[in-house]
Short mmCIF file of N, CA and C in Angstrom, two decimals:
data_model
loop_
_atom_site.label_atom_id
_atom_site.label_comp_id
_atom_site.label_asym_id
_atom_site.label_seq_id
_atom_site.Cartn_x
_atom_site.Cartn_y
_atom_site.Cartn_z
N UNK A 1 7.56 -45.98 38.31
CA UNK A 1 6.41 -45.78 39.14
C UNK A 1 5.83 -44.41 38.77
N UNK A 2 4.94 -44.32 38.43
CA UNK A 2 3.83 -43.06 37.98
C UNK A 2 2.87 -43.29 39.08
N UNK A 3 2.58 -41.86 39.31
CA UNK A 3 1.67 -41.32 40.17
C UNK A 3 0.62 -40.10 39.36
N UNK A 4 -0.25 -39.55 39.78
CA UNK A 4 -1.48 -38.66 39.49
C UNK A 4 -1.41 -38.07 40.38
N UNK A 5 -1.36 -36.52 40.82
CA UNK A 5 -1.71 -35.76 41.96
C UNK A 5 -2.51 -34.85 41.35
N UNK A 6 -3.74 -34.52 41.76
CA UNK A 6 -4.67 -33.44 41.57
C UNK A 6 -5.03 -31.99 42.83
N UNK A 7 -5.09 -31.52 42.39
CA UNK A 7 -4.97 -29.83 42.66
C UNK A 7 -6.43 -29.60 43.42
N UNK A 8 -6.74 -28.57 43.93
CA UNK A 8 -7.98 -28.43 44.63
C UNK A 8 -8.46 -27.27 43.14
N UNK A 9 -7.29 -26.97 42.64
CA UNK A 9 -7.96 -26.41 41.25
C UNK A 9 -8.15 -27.20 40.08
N UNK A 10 -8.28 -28.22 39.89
CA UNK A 10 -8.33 -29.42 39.29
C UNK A 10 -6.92 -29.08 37.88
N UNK A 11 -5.85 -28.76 38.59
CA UNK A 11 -4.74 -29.04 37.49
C UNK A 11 -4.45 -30.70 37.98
N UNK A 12 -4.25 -30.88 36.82
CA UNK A 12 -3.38 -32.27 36.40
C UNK A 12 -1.90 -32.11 36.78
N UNK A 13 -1.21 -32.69 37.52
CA UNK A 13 -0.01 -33.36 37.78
C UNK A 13 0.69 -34.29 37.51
N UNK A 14 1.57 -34.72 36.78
CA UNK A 14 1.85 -36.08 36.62
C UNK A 14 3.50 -36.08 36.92
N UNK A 15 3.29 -37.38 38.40
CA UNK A 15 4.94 -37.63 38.74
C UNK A 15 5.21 -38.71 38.48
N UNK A 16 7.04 -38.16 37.88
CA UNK A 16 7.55 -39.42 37.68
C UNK A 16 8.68 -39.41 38.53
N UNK A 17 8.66 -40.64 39.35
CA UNK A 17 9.77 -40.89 39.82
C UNK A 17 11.22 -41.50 39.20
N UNK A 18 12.24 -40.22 38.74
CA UNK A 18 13.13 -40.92 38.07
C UNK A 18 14.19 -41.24 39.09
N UNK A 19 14.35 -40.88 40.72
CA UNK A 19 14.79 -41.79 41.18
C UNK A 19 14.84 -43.27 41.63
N UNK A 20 13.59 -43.60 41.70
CA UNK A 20 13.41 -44.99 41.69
C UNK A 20 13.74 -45.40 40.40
N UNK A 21 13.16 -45.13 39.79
CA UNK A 21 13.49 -45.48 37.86
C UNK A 21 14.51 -45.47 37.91
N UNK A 22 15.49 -44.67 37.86
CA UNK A 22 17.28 -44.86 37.90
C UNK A 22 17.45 -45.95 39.30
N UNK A 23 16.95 -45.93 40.40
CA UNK A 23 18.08 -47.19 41.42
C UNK A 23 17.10 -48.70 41.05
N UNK A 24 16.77 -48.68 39.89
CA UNK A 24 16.29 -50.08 39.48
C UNK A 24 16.71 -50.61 38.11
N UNK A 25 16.89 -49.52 37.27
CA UNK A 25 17.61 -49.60 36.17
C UNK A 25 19.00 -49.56 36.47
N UNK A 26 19.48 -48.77 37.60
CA UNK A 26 21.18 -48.71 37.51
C UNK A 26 21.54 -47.71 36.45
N UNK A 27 20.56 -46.63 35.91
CA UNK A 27 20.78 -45.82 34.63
C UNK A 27 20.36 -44.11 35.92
N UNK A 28 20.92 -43.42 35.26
CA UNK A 28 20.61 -41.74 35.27
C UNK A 28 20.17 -40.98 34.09
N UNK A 29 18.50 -40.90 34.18
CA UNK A 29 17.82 -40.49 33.19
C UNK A 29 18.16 -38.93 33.19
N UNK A 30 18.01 -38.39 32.23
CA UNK A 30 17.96 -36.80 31.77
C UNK A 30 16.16 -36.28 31.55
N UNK A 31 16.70 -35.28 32.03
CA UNK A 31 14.84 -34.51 32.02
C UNK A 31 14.65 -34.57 30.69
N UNK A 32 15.47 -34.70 29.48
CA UNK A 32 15.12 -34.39 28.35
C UNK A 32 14.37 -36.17 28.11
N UNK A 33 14.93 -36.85 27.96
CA UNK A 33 14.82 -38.12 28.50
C UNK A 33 13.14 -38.18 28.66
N UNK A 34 12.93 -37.94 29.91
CA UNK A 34 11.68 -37.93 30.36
C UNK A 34 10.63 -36.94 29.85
N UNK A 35 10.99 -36.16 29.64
CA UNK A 35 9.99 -35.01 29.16
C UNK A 35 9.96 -35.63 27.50
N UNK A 36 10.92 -36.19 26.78
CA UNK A 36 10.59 -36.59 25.30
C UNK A 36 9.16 -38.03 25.51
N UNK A 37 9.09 -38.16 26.60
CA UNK A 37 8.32 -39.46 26.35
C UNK A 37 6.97 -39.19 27.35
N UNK A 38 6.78 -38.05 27.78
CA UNK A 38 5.35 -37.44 27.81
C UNK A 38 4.42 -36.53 26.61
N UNK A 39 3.60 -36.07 26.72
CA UNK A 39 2.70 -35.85 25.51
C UNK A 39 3.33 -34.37 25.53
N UNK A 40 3.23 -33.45 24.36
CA UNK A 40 3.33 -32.57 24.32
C UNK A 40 2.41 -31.23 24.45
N UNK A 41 2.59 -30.13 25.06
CA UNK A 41 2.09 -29.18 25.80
C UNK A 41 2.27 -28.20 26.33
N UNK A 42 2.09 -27.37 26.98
CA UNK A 42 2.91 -26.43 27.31
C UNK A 42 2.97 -26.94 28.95
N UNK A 43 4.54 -27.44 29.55
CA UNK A 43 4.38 -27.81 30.28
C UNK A 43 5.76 -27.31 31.20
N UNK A 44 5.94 -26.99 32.22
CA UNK A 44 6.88 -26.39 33.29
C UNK A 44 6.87 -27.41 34.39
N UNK A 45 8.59 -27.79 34.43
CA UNK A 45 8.88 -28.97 35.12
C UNK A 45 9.45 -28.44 36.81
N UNK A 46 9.31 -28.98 37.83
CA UNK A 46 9.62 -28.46 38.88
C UNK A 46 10.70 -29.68 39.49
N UNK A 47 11.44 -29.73 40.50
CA UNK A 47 12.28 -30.68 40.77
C UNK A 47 11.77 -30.85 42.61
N UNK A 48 11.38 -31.54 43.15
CA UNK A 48 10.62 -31.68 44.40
C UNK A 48 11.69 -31.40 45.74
N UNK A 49 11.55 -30.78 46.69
CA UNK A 49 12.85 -31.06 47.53
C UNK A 49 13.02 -32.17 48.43
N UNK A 50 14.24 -32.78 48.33
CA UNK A 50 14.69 -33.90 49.37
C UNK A 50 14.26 -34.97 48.42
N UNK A 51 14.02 -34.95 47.02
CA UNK A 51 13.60 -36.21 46.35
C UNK A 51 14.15 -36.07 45.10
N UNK A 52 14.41 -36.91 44.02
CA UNK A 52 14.80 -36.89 42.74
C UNK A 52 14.04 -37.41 41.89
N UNK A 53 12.53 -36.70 42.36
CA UNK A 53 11.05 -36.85 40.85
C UNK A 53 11.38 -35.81 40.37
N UNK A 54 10.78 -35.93 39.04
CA UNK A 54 10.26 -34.61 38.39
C UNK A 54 9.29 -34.82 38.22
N UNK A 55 8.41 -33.59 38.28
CA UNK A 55 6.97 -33.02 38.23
C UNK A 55 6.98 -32.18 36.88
N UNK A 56 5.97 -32.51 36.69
CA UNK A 56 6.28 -31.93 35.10
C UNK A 56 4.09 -31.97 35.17
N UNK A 57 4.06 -30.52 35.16
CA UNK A 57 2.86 -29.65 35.15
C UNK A 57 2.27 -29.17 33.71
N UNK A 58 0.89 -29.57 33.54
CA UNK A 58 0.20 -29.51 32.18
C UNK A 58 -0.82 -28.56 32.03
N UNK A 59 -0.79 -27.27 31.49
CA UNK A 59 -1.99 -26.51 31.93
C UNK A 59 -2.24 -25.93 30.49
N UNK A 60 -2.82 -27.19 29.66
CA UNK A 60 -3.12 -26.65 28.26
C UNK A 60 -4.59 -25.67 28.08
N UNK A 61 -5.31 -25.50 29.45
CA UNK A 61 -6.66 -25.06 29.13
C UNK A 61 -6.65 -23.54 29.40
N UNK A 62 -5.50 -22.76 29.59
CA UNK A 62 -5.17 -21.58 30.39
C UNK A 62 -4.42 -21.11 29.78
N UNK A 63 -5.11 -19.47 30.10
CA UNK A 63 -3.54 -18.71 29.30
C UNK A 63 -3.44 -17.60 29.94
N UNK A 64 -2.31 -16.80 29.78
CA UNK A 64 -1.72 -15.79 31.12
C UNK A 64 -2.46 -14.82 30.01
N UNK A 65 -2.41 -13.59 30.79
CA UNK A 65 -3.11 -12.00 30.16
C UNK A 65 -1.60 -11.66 29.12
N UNK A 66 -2.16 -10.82 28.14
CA UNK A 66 -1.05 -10.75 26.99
C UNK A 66 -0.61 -9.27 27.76
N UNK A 67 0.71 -9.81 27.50
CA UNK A 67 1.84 -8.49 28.06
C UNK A 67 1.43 -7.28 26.85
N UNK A 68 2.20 -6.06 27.79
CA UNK A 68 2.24 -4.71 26.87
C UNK A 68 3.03 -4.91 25.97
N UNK A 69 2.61 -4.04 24.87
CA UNK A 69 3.51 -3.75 23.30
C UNK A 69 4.79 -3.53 23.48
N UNK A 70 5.60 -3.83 22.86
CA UNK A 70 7.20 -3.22 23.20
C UNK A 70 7.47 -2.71 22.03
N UNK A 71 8.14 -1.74 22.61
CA UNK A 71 8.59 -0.70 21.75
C UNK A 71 9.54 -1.16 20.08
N UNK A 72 8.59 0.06 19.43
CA UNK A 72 8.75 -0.04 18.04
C UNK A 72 10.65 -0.63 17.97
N UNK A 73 10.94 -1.62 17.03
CA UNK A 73 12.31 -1.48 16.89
C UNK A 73 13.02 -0.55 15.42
N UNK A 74 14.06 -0.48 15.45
CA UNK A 74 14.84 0.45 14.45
C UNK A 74 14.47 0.38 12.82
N UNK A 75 14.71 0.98 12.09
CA UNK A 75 14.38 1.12 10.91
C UNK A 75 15.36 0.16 10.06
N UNK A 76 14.91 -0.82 9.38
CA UNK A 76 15.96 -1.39 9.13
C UNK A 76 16.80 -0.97 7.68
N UNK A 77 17.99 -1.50 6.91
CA UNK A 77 18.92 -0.61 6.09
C UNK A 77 17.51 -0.81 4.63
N UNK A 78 17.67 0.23 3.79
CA UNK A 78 16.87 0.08 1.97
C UNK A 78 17.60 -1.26 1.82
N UNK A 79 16.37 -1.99 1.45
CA UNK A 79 16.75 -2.95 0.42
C UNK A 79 17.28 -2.33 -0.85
N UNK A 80 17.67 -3.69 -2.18
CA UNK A 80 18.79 -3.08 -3.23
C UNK A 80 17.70 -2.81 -3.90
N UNK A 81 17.72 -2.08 -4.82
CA UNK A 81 16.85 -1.47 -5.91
C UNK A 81 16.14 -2.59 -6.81
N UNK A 82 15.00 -2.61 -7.47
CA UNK A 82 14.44 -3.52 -8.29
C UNK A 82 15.03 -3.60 -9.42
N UNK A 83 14.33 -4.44 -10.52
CA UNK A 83 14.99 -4.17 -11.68
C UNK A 83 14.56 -3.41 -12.64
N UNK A 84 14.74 -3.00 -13.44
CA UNK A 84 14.74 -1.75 -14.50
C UNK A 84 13.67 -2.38 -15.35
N UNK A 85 12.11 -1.95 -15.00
CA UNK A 85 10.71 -2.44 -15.74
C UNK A 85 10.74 -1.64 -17.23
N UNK A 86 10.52 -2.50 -18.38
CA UNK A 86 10.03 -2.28 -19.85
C UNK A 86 10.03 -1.21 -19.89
N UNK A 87 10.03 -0.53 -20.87
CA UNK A 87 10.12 0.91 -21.61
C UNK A 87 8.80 1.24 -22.11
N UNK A 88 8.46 1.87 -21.59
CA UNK A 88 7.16 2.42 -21.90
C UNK A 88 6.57 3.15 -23.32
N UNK A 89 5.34 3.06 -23.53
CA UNK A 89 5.18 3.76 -24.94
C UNK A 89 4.40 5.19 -24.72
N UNK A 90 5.19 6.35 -25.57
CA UNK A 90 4.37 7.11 -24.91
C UNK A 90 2.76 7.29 -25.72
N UNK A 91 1.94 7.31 -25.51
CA UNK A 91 0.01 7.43 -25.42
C UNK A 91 -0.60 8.60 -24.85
N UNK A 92 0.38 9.85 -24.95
CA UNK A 92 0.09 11.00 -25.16
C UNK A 92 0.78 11.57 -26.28
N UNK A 93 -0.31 13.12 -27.15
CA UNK A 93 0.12 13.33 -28.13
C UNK A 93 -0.67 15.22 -27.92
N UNK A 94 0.13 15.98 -28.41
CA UNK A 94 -0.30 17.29 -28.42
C UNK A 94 -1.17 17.83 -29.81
N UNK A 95 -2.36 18.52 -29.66
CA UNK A 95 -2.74 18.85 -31.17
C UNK A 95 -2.83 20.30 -31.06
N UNK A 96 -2.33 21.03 -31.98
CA UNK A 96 -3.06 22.44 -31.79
C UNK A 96 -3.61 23.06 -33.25
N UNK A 97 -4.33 23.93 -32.41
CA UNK A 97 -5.37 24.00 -33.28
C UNK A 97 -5.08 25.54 -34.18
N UNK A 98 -5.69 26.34 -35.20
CA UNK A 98 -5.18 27.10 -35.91
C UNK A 98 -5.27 28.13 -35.34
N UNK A 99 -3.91 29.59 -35.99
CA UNK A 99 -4.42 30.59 -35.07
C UNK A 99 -5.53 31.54 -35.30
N UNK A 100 -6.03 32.07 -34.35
CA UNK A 100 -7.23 32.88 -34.90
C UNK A 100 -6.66 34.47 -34.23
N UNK A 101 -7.04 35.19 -35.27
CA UNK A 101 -6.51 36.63 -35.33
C UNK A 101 -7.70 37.54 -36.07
N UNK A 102 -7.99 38.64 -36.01
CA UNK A 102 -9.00 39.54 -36.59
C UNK A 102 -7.86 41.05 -37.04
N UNK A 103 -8.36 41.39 -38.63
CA UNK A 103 -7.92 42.68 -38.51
C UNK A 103 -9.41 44.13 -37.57
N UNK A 104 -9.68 43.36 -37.32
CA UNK A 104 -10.89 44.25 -36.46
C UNK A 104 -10.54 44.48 -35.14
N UNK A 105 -10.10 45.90 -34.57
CA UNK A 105 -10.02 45.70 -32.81
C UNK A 105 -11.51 45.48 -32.10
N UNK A 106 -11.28 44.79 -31.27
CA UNK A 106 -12.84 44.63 -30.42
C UNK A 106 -13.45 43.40 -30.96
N UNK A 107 -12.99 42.62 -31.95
CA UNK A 107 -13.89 41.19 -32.14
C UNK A 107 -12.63 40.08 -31.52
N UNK A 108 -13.64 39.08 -31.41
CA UNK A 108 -13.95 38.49 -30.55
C UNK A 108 -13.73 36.80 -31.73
N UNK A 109 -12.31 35.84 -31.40
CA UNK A 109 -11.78 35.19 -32.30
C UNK A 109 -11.80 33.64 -31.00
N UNK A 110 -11.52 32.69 -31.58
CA UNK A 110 -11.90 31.00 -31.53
C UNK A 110 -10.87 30.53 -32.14
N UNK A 111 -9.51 29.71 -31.77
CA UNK A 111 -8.83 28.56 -32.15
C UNK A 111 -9.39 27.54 -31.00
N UNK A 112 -9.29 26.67 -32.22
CA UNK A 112 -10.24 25.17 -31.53
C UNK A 112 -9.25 23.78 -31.81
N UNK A 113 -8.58 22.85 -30.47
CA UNK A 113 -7.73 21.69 -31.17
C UNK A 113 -8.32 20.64 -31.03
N UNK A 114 -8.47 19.76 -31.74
CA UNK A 114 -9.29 18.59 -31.58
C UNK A 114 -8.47 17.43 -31.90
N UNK A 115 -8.75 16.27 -31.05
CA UNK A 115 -7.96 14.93 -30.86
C UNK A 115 -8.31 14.45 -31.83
N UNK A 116 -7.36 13.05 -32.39
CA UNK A 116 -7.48 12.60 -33.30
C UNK A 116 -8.59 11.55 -33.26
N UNK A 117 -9.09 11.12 -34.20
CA UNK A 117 -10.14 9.90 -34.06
C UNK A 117 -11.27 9.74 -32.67
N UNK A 118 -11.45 8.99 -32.07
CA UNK A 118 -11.88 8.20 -30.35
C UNK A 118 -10.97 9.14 -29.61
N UNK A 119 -9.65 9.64 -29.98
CA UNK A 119 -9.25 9.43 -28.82
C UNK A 119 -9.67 11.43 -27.41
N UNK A 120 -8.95 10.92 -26.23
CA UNK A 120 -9.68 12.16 -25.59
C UNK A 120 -8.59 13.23 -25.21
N UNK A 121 -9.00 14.25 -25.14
CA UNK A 121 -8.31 15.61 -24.42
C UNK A 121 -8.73 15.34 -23.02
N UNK A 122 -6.81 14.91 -22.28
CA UNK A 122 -6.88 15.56 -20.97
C UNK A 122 -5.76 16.78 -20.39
N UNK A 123 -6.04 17.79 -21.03
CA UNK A 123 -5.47 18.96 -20.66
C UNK A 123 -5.73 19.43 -22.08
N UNK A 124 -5.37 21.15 -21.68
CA UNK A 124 -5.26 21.92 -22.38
C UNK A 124 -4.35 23.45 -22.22
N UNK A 125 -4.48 23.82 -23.35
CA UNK A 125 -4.30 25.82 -23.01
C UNK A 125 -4.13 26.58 -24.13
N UNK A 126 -3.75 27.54 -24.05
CA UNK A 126 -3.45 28.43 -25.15
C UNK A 126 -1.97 29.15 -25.12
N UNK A 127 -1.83 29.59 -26.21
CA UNK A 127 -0.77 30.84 -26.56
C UNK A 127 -1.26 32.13 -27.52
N UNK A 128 -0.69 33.25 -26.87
CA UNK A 128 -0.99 34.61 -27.13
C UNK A 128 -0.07 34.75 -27.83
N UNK A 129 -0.34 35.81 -29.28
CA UNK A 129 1.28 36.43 -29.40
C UNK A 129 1.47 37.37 -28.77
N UNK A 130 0.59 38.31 -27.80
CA UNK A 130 1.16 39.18 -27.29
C UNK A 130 -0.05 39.51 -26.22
N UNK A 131 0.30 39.98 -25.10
CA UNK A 131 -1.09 39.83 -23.60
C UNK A 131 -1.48 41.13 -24.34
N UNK A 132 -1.00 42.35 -24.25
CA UNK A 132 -1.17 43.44 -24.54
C UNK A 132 -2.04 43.64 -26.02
N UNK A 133 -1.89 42.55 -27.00
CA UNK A 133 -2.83 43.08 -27.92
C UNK A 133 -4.19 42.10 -28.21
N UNK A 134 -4.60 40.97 -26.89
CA UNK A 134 -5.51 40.15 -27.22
C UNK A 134 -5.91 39.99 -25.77
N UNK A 135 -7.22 40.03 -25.21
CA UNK A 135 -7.71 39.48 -23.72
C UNK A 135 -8.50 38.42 -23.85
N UNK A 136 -8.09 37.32 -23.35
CA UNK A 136 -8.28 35.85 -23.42
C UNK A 136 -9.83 36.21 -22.67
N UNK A 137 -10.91 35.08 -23.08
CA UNK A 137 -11.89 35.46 -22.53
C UNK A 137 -12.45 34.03 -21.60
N UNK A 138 -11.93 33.03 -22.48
CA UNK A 138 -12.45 31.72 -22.06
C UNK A 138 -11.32 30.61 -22.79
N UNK A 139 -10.64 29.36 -22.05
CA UNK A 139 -9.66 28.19 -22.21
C UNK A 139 -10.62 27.34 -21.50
N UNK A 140 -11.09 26.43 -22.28
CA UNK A 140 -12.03 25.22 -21.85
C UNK A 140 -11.74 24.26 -22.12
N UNK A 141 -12.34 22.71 -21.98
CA UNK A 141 -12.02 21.66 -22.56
C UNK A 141 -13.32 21.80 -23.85
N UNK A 142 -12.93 20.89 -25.03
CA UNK A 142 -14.46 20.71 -26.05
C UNK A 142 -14.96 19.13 -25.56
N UNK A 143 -16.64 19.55 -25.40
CA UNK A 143 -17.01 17.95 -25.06
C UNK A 143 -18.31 17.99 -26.21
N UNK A 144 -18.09 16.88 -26.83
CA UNK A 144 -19.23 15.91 -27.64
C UNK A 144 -20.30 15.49 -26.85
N UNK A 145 -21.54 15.97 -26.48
CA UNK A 145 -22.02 14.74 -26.07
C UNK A 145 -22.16 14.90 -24.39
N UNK A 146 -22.53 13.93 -23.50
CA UNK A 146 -21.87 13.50 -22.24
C UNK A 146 -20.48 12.75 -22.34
N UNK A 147 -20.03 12.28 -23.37
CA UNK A 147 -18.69 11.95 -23.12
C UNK A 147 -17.58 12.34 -22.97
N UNK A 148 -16.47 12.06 -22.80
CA UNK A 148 -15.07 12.83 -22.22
C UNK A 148 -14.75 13.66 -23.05
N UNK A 149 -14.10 14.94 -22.65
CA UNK A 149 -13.54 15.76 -24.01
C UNK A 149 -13.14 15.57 -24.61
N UNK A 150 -12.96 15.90 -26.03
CA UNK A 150 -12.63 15.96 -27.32
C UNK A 150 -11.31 16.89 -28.22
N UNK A 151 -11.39 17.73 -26.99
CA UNK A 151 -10.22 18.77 -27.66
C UNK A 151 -10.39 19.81 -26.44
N UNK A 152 -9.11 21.10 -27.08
CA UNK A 152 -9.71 22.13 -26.66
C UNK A 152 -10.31 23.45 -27.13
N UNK A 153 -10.43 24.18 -26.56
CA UNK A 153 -11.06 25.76 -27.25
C UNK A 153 -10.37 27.01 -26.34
N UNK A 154 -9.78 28.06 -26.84
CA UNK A 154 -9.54 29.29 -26.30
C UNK A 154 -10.12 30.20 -27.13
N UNK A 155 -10.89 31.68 -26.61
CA UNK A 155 -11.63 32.54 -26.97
C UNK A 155 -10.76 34.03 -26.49
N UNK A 156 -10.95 34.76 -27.34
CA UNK A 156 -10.21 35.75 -26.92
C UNK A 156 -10.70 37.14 -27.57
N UNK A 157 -10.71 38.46 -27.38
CA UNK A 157 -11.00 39.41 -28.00
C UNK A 157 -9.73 40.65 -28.31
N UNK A 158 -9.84 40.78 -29.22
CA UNK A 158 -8.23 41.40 -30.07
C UNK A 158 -8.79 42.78 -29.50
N UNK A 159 -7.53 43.64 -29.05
CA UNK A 159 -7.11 44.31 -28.35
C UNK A 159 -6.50 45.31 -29.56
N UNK A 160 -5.58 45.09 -30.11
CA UNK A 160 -4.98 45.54 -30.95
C UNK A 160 -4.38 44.59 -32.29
N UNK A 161 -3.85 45.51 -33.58
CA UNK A 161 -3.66 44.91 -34.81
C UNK A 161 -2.58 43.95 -34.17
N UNK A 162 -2.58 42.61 -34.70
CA UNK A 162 -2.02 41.43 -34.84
C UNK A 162 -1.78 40.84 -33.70
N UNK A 163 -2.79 41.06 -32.53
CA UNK A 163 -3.22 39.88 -31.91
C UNK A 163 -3.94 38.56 -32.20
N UNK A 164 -3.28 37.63 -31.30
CA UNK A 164 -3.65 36.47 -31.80
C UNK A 164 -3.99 35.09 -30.93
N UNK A 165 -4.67 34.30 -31.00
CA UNK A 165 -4.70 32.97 -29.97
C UNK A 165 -4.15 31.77 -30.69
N UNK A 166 -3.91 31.08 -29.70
CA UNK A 166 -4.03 29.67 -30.63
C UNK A 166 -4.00 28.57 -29.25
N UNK A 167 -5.08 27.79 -29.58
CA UNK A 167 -5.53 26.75 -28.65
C UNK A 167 -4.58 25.27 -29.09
N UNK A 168 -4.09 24.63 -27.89
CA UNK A 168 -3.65 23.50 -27.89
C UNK A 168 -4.25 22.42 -26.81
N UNK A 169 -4.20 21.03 -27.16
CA UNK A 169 -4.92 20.16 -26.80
C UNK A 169 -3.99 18.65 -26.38
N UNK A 170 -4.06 18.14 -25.50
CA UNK A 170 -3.04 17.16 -24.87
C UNK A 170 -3.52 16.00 -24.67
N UNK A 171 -3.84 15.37 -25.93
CA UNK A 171 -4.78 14.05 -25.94
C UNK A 171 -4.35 12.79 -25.50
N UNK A 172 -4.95 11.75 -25.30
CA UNK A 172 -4.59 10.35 -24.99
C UNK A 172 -5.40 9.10 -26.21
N UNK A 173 -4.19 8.72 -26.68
CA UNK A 173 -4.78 7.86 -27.25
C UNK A 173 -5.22 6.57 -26.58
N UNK A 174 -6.31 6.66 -27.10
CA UNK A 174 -7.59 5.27 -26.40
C UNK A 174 -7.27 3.98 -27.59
N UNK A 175 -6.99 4.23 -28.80
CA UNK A 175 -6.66 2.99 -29.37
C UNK A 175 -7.82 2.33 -29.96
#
């Protein structure tokens, strides 16, 4: 025996009487029983007092307000390490360029390193043979053009006999 009871809020109800159903069958149904052979939903079963229906309540059009965040949980253990990726090639290469020295004190000397072929200078610098007998004036990149640098350049003015520069250049080959 099925019944329909409606709500003054128009929820849907649907009872089943599994005591009558059991004293006519001579069987004792299980809620699982009964609830497997209604539609599925989100549905909360109530047990009536002084009777042995279940009510089994359908309120698929509704939803409660979403609860607060709960707190962050623990950090969990490092996973195991990856595996050991290809060997790389190295596609950097250093050039330097010649040294420049004057027997003249007070002039003013240029070593210049330049990359091989296409390819570009990204970094640079120089070496002194000595601070005291050469004052560096300018360490730049060299650019062709608007395009990427080419090398480098250090400028320097000799100070004293056998000062010296020499510019180096830290290219990438482009290939």
């Amino acid at each position: 025996m099925s019944r329909t009871i409606r709500s003054s809020r128009t929820k849907t109800a649907m009872l089943v009487s599994a005591g009558t159903v059991a004293a006519l069958l001579s069987v004792v149904p299980s809620t699982a029983a009964v609830a497997d052979t209604l539609p599925a939903s989100t549905a909360s079963t109530t047990e009536l007092p002084g009777s042995s229906a279940l009510v089994m309540s359908f309120d698929d059009d509704r939803r409660g307000e979403r609860g607060e965040r709960g707190e962050r949980g623990e950090r969990g253990p490092q996973g195991p390490p990856g595996p050991q990726g290809p060997e790389g090639e190295l596609d950097t290469y250093v050039v330097t360029g010649p040294v420049a020295t004057s027997e003249v004190i007070g002039t003013e000397v240029t070593s210049t390193a330049l990359c091989l072929g296409n390819d570009i200078a990204i970094g640079g610098g120089y070496d002194t043979t000595d601070l005291l007998s050469i004052e560096v004036e300018d360490s730049a990149p060299v650019f062709v053009g608007t395009g990427p640098a080419t090398g480098w350049r250090a400028t320097a003015t000799v100070l004293a006999l056998e000062g010296s520069i020499t510019a180096y250049a830290v290219c990438h080959d482009v290939e």
